[in-house]
Short mmCIF file of the C-alpha atoms (twelve columns), coordinates in Angstrom:
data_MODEL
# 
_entry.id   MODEL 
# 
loop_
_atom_site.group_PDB 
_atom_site.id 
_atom_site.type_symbol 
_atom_site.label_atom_id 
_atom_site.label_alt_id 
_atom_site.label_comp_id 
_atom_site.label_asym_id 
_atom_site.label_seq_id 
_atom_site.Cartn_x 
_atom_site.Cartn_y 
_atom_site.Cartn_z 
_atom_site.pdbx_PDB_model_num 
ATOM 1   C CA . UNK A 1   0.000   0.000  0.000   1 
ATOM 2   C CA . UNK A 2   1.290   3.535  -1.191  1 
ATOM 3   C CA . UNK A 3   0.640   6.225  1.595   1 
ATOM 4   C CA . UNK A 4   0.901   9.062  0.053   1 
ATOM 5   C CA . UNK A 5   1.696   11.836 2.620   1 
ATOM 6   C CA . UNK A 6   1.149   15.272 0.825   1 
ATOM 7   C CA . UNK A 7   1.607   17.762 4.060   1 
ATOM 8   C CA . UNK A 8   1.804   21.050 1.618   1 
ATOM 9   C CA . UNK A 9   -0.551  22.604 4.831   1 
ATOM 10  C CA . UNK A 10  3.127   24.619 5.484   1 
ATOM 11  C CA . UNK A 11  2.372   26.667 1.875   1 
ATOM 12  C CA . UNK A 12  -1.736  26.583 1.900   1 
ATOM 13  C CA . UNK A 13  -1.915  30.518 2.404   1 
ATOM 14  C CA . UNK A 14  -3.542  33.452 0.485   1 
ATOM 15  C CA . UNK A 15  -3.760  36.596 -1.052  1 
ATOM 16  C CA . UNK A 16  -5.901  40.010 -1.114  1 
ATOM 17  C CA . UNK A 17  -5.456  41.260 -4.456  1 
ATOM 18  C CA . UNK A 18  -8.633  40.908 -6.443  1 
ATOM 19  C CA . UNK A 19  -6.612  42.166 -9.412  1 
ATOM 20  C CA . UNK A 20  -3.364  39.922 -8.724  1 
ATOM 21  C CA . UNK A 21  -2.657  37.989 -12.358 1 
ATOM 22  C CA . UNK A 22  1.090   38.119 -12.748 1 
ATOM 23  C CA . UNK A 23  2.812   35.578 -10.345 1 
ATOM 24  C CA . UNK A 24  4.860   38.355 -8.298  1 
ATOM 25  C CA . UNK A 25  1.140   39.843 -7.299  1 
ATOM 26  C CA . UNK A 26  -0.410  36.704 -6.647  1 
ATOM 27  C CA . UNK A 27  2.309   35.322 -4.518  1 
ATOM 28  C CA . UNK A 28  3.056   38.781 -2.408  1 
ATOM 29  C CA . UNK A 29  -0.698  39.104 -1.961  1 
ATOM 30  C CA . UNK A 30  -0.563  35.740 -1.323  1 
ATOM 31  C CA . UNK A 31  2.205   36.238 2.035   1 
ATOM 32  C CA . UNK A 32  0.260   39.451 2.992   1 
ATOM 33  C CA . UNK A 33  -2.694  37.565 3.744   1 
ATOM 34  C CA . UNK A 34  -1.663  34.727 5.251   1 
ATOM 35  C CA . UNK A 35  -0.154  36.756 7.817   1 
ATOM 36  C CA . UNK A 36  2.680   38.515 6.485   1 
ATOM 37  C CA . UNK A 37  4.529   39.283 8.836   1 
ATOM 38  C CA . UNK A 38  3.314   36.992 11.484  1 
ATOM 39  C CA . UNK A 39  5.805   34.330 9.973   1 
ATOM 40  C CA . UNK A 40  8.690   36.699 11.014  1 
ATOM 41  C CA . UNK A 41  10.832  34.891 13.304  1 
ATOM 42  C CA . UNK A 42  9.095   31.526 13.542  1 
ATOM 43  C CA . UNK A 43  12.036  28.573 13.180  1 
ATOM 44  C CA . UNK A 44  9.449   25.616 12.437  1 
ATOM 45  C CA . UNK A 45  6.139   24.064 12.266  1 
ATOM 46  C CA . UNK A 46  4.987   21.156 13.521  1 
ATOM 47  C CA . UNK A 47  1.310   19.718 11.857  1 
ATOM 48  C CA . UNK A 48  -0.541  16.888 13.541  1 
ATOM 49  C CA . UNK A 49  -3.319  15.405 11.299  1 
ATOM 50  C CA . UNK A 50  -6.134  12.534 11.693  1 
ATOM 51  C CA . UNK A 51  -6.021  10.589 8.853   1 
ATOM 52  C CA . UNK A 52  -8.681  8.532  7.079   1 
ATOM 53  C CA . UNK A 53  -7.632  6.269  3.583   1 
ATOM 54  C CA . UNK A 54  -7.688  3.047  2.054   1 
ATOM 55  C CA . UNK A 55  -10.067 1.128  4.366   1 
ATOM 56  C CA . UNK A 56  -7.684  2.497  7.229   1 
ATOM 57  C CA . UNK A 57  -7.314  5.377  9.956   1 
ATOM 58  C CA . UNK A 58  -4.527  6.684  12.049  1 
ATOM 59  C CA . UNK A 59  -2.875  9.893  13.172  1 
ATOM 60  C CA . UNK A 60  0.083   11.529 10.880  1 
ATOM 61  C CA . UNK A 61  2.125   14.675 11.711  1 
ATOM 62  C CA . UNK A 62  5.228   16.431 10.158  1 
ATOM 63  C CA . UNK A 63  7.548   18.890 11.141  1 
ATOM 64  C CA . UNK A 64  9.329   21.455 8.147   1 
ATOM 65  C CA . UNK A 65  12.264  23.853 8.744   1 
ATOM 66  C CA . UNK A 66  10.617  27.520 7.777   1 
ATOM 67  C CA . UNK A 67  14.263  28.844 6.523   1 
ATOM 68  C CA . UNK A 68  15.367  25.897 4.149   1 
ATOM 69  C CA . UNK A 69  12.488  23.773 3.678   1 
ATOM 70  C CA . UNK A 70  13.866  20.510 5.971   1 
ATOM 71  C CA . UNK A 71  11.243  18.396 6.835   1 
ATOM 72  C CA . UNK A 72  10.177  15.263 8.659   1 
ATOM 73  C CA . UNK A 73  7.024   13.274 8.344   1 
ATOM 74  C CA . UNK A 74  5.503   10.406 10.624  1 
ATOM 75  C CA . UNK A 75  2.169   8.169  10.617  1 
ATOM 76  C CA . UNK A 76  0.602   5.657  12.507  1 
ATOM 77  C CA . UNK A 77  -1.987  4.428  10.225  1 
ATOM 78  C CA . UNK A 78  -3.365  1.391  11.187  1 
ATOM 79  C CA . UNK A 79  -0.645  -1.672 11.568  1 
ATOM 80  C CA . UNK A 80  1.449   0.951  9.142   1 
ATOM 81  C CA . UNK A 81  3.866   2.676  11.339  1 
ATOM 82  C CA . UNK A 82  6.935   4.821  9.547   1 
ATOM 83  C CA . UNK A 83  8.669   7.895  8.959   1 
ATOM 84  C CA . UNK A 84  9.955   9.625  6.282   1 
ATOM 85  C CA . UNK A 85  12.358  13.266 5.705   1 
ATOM 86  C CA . UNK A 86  14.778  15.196 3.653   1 
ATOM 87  C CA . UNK A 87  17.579  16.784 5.068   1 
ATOM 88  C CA . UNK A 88  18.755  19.511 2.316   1 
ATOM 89  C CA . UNK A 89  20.728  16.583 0.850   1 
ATOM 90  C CA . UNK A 90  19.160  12.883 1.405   1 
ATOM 91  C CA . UNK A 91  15.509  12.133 1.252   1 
ATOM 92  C CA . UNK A 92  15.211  8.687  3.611   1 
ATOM 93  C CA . UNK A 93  12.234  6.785  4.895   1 
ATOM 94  C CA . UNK A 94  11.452  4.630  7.846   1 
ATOM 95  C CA . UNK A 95  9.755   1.289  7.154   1 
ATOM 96  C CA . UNK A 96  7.552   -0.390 9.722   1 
ATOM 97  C CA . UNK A 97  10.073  -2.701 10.857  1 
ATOM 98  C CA . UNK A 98  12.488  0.774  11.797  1 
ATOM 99  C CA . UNK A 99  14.966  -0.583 8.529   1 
ATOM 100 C CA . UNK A 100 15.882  3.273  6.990   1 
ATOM 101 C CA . UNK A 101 16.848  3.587  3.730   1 
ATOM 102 C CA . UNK A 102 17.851  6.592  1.231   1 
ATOM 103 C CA . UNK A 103 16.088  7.110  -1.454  1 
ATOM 104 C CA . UNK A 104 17.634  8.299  -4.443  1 
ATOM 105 C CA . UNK A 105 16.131  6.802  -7.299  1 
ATOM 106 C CA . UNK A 106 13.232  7.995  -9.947  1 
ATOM 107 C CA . UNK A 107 11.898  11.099 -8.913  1 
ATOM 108 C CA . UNK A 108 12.209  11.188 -4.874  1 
ATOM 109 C CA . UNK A 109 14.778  13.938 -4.882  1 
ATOM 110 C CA . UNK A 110 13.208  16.318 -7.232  1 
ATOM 111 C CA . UNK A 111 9.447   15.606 -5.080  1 
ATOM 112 C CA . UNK A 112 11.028  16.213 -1.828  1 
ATOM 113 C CA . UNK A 113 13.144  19.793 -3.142  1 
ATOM 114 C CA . UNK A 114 9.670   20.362 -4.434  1 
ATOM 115 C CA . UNK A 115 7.998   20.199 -0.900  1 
ATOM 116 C CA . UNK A 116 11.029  21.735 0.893   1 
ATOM 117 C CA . UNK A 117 10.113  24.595 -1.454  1 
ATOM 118 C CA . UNK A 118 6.253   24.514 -0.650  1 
ATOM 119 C CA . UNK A 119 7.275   24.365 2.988   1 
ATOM 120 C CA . UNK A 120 9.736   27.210 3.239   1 
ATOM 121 C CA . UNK A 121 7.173   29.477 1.176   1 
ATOM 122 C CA . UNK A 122 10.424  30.509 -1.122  1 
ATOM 123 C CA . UNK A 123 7.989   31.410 -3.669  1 
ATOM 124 C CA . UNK A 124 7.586   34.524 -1.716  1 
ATOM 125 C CA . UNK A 125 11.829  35.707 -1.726  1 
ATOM 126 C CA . UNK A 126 12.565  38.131 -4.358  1 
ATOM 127 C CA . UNK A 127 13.544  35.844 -6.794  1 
ATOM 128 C CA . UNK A 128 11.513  33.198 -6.057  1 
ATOM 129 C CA . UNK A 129 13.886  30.634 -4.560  1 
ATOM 130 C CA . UNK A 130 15.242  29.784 -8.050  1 
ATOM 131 C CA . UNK A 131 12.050  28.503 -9.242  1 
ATOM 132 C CA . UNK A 132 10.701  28.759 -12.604 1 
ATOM 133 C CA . UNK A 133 7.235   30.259 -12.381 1 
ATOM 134 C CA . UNK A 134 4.476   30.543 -15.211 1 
ATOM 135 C CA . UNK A 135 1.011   31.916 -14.990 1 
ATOM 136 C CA . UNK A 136 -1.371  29.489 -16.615 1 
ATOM 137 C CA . UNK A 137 -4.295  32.025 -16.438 1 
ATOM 138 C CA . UNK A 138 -7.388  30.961 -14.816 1 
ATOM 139 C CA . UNK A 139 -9.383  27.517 -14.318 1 
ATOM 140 C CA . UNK A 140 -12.617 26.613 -12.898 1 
ATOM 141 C CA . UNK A 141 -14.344 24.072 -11.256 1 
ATOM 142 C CA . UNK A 142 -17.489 23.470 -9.403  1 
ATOM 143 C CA . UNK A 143 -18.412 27.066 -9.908  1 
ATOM 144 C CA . UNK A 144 -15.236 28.848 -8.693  1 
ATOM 145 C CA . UNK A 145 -12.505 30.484 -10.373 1 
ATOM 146 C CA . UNK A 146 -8.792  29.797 -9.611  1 
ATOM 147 C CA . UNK A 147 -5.282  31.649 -10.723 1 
ATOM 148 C CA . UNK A 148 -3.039  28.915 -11.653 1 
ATOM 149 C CA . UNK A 149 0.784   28.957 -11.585 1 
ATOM 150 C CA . UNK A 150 2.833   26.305 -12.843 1 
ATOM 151 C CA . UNK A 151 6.147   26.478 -10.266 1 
ATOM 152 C CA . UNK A 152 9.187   24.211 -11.038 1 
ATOM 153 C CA . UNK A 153 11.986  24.915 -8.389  1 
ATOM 154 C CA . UNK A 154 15.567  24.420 -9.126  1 
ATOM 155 C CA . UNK A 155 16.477  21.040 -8.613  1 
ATOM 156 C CA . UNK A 156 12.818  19.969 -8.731  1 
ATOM 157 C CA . UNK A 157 9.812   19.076 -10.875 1 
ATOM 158 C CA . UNK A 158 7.142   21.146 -12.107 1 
ATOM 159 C CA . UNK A 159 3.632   21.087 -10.410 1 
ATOM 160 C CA . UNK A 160 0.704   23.467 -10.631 1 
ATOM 161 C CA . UNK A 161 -0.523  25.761 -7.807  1 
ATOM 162 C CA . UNK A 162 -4.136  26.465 -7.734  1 
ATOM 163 C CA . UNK A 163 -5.272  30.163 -5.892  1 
ATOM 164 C CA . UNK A 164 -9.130  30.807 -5.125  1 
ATOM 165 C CA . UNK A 165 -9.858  33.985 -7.182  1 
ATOM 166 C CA . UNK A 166 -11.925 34.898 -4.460  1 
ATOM 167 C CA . UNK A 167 -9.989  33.981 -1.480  1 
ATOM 168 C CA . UNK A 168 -7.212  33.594 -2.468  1 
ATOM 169 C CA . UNK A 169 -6.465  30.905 -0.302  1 
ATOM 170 C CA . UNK A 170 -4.419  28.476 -1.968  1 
ATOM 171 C CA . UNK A 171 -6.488  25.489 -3.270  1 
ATOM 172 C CA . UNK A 172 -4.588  22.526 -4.462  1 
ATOM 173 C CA . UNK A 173 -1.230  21.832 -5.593  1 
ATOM 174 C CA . UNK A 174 -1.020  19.227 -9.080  1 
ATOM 175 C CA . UNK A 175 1.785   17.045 -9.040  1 
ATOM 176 C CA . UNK A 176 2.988   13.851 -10.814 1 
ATOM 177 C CA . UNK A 177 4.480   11.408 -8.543  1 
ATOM 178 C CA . UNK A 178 5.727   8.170  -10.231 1 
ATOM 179 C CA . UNK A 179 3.849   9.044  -12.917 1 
ATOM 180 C CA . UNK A 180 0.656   9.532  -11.241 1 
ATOM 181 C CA . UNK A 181 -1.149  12.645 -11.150 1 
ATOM 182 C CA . UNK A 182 -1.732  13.359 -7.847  1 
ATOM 183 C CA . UNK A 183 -3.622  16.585 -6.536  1 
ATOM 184 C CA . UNK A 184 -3.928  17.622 -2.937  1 
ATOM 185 C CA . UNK A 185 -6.714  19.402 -2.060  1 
ATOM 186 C CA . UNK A 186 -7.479  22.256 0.499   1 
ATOM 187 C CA . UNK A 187 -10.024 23.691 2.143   1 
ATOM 188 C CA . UNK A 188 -11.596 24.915 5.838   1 
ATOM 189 C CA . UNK A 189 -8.998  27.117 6.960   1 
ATOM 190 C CA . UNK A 190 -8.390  28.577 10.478  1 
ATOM 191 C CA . UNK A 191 -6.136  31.256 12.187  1 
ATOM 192 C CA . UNK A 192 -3.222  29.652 14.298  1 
ATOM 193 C CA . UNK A 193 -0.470  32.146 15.784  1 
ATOM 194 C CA . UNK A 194 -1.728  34.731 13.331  1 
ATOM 195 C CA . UNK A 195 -1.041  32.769 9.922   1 
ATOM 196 C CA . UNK A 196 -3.821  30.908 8.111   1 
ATOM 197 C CA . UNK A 197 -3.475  26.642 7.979   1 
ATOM 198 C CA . UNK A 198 -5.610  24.552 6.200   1 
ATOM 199 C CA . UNK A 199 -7.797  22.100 8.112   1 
ATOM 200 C CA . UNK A 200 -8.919  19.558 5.329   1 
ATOM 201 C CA . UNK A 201 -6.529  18.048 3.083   1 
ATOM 202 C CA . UNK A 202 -7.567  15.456 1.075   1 
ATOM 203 C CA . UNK A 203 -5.005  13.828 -1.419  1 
ATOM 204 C CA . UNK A 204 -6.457  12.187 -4.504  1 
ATOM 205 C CA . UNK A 205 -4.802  9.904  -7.253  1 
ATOM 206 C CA . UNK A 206 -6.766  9.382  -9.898  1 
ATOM 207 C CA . UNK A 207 -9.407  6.891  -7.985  1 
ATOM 208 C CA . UNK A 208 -11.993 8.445  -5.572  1 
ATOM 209 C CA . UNK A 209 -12.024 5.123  -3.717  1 
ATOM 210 C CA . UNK A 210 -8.223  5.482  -2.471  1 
ATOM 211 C CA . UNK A 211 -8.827  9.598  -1.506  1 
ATOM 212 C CA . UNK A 212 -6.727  10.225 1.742   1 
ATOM 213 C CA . UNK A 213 -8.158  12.410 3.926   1 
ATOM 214 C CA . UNK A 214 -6.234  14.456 6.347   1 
ATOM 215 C CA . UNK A 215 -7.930  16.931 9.302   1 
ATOM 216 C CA . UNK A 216 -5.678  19.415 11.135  1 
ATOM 217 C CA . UNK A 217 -5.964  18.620 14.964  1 
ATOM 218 C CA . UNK A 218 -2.378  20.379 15.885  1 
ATOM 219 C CA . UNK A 219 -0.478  23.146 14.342  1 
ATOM 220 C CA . UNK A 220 2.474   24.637 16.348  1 
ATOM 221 C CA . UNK A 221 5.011   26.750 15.846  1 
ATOM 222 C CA . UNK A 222 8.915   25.853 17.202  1 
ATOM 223 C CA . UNK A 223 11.194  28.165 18.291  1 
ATOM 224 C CA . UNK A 224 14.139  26.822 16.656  1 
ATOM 225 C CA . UNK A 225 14.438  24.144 13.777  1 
ATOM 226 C CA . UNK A 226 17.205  21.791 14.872  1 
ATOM 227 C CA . UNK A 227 19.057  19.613 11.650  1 
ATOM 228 C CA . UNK A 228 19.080  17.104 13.618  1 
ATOM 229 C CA . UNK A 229 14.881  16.716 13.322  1 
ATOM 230 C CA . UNK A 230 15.589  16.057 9.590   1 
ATOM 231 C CA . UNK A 231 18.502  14.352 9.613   1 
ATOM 232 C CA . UNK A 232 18.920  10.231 8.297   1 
ATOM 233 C CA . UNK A 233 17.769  8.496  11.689  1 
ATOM 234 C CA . UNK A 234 19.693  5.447  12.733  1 
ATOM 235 C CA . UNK A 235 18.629  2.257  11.293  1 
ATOM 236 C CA . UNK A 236 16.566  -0.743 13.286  1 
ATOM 237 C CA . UNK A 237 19.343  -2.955 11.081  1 
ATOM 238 C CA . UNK A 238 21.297  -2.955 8.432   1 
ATOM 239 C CA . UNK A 239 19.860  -4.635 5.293   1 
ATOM 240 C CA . UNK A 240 21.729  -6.170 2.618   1 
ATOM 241 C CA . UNK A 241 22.856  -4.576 -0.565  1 
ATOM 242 C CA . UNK A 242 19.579  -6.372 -2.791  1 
ATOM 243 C CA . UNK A 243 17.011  -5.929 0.282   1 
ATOM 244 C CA . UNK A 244 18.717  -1.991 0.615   1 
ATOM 245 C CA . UNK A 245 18.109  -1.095 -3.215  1 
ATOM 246 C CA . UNK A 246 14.742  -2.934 -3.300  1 
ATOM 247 C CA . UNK A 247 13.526  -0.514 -0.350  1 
ATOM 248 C CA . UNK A 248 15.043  2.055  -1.747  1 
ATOM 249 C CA . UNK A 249 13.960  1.724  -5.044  1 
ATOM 250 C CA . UNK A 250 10.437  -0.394 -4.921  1 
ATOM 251 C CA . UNK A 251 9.057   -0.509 -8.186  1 
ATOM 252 C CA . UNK A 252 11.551  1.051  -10.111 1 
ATOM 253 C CA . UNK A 253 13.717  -1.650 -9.226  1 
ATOM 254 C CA . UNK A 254 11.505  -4.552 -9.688  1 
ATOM 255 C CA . UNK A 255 11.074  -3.553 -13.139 1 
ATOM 256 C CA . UNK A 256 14.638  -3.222 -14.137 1 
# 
């Protein structure tokens, strides 16, 4: 079973600008509203979810570095229990048995810079973190108008932001993940430590019948962000080289 743990809550903010249609206005409206300023000073955040998928329920949480986009995420999801993180260099995850492995293979690197991006909000710096940033113009969907921006950050892989025209609260981030489009959705936000966090996140991937459904019960804000949080944890063993690259790997190994 493939948990998919899309915790992009870190970037789900918004703007004021009614007229904002270049990405420069939509993303510094976007900062404004979510609390501008409020995010001055704060080291890290640390998200505790419910979670609901796949004939299962649990409790997942993560914890992202504001400044560089670190991050760490963790679930207990029925007799799944596991961790996964990125460091600024390795991405690594936890298996249930406590085996850690990197991985560095098909397109785990470039999805992880993506959501150390998402998490440190560097689409708000002056440049934009590096990041390649289009306007696709404006979509709609169940009567509501969004600004779309299609954001590839250095080192990572294009996805598309979606901004309610309205609100301007940001909606849902499209990504492809092993080849899978996957879109996280978000919606029922709420004021914690003056910055806007979205409550319900539900991640879909293709198939209504495997939706994950995430609902914020915990959002805190650290006063430092220690590397150590992120960092590879030790292993629960060490694995041999075949059993190492098949974790690693998973399917893109089997199908060499």
């Amino acid at each position: 079973m493939r948990i998919v743990l899309a915790i992009v809550a870190f970037a789900a903010l918004s703007s004021t600008s009614v007229l904002a249609a270049t990405p420069d206005e939509i993303l510094s409206a976007n900062r404004a509203a979510t609390g501008g300023d409020a995010w001055n000073g704060k080291a890290a955040l640390r998200l505790d979810y419910d979670y609901a998928g796949q004939g299962l329920t649990g409790k997942t949480g993560a914890t992202a570095d504001l400044k560089y986009g670190r991050f760490e995420q963790d679930f207990v999801i029925g007799p799944l229990k596991g961790a996964n993180g990125y460091d600024g260099t390795h991405v690594w995850n936890k298996d249930n048995a406590g085996i850690v492995t990197l991985q560095e293979g098909g397109d785990a690197v470039p999805l992880a810079i993506n959501n150390a991006y998402r998490s440190a909000n560097l689409w708000w710096t002056s440049n934009h973190g590096g990041a390649d940033i289009k306007p696709v113009g404006e979509k709609t969907e169940g009567g509501a108008t969004y600004d779309v921006l299609t954001v590839t950050p250095r080192g990572g892989a294009a996805f598309d932001a979606w901004f309610d025209a309205k609100t301007h609260l940001l909606y849902r981030i499209a990504e492809r993940q092993g080849g899978v489009l996957v879109t996280t959705t978000m919606t029922g936000y709420r004021a914690y430590d003056g910055t806007q966090q979205a409550v319900t996140t539900t991640v879909n991937q293709g198939d209504l019948k495997y939706d994950q459904h995430l609902t914020l019960t915990a959002a805190r804000f650290l006063p430092t962000s220690d590397a150590a949080a992120y960092a590879v944890p030790a292993s629960a063993a060490v694995c041999g080289f075949l059993d190492c690259r098949r974790r690693a790997f998973g399917d893109v190994f089997r199908s060499t």
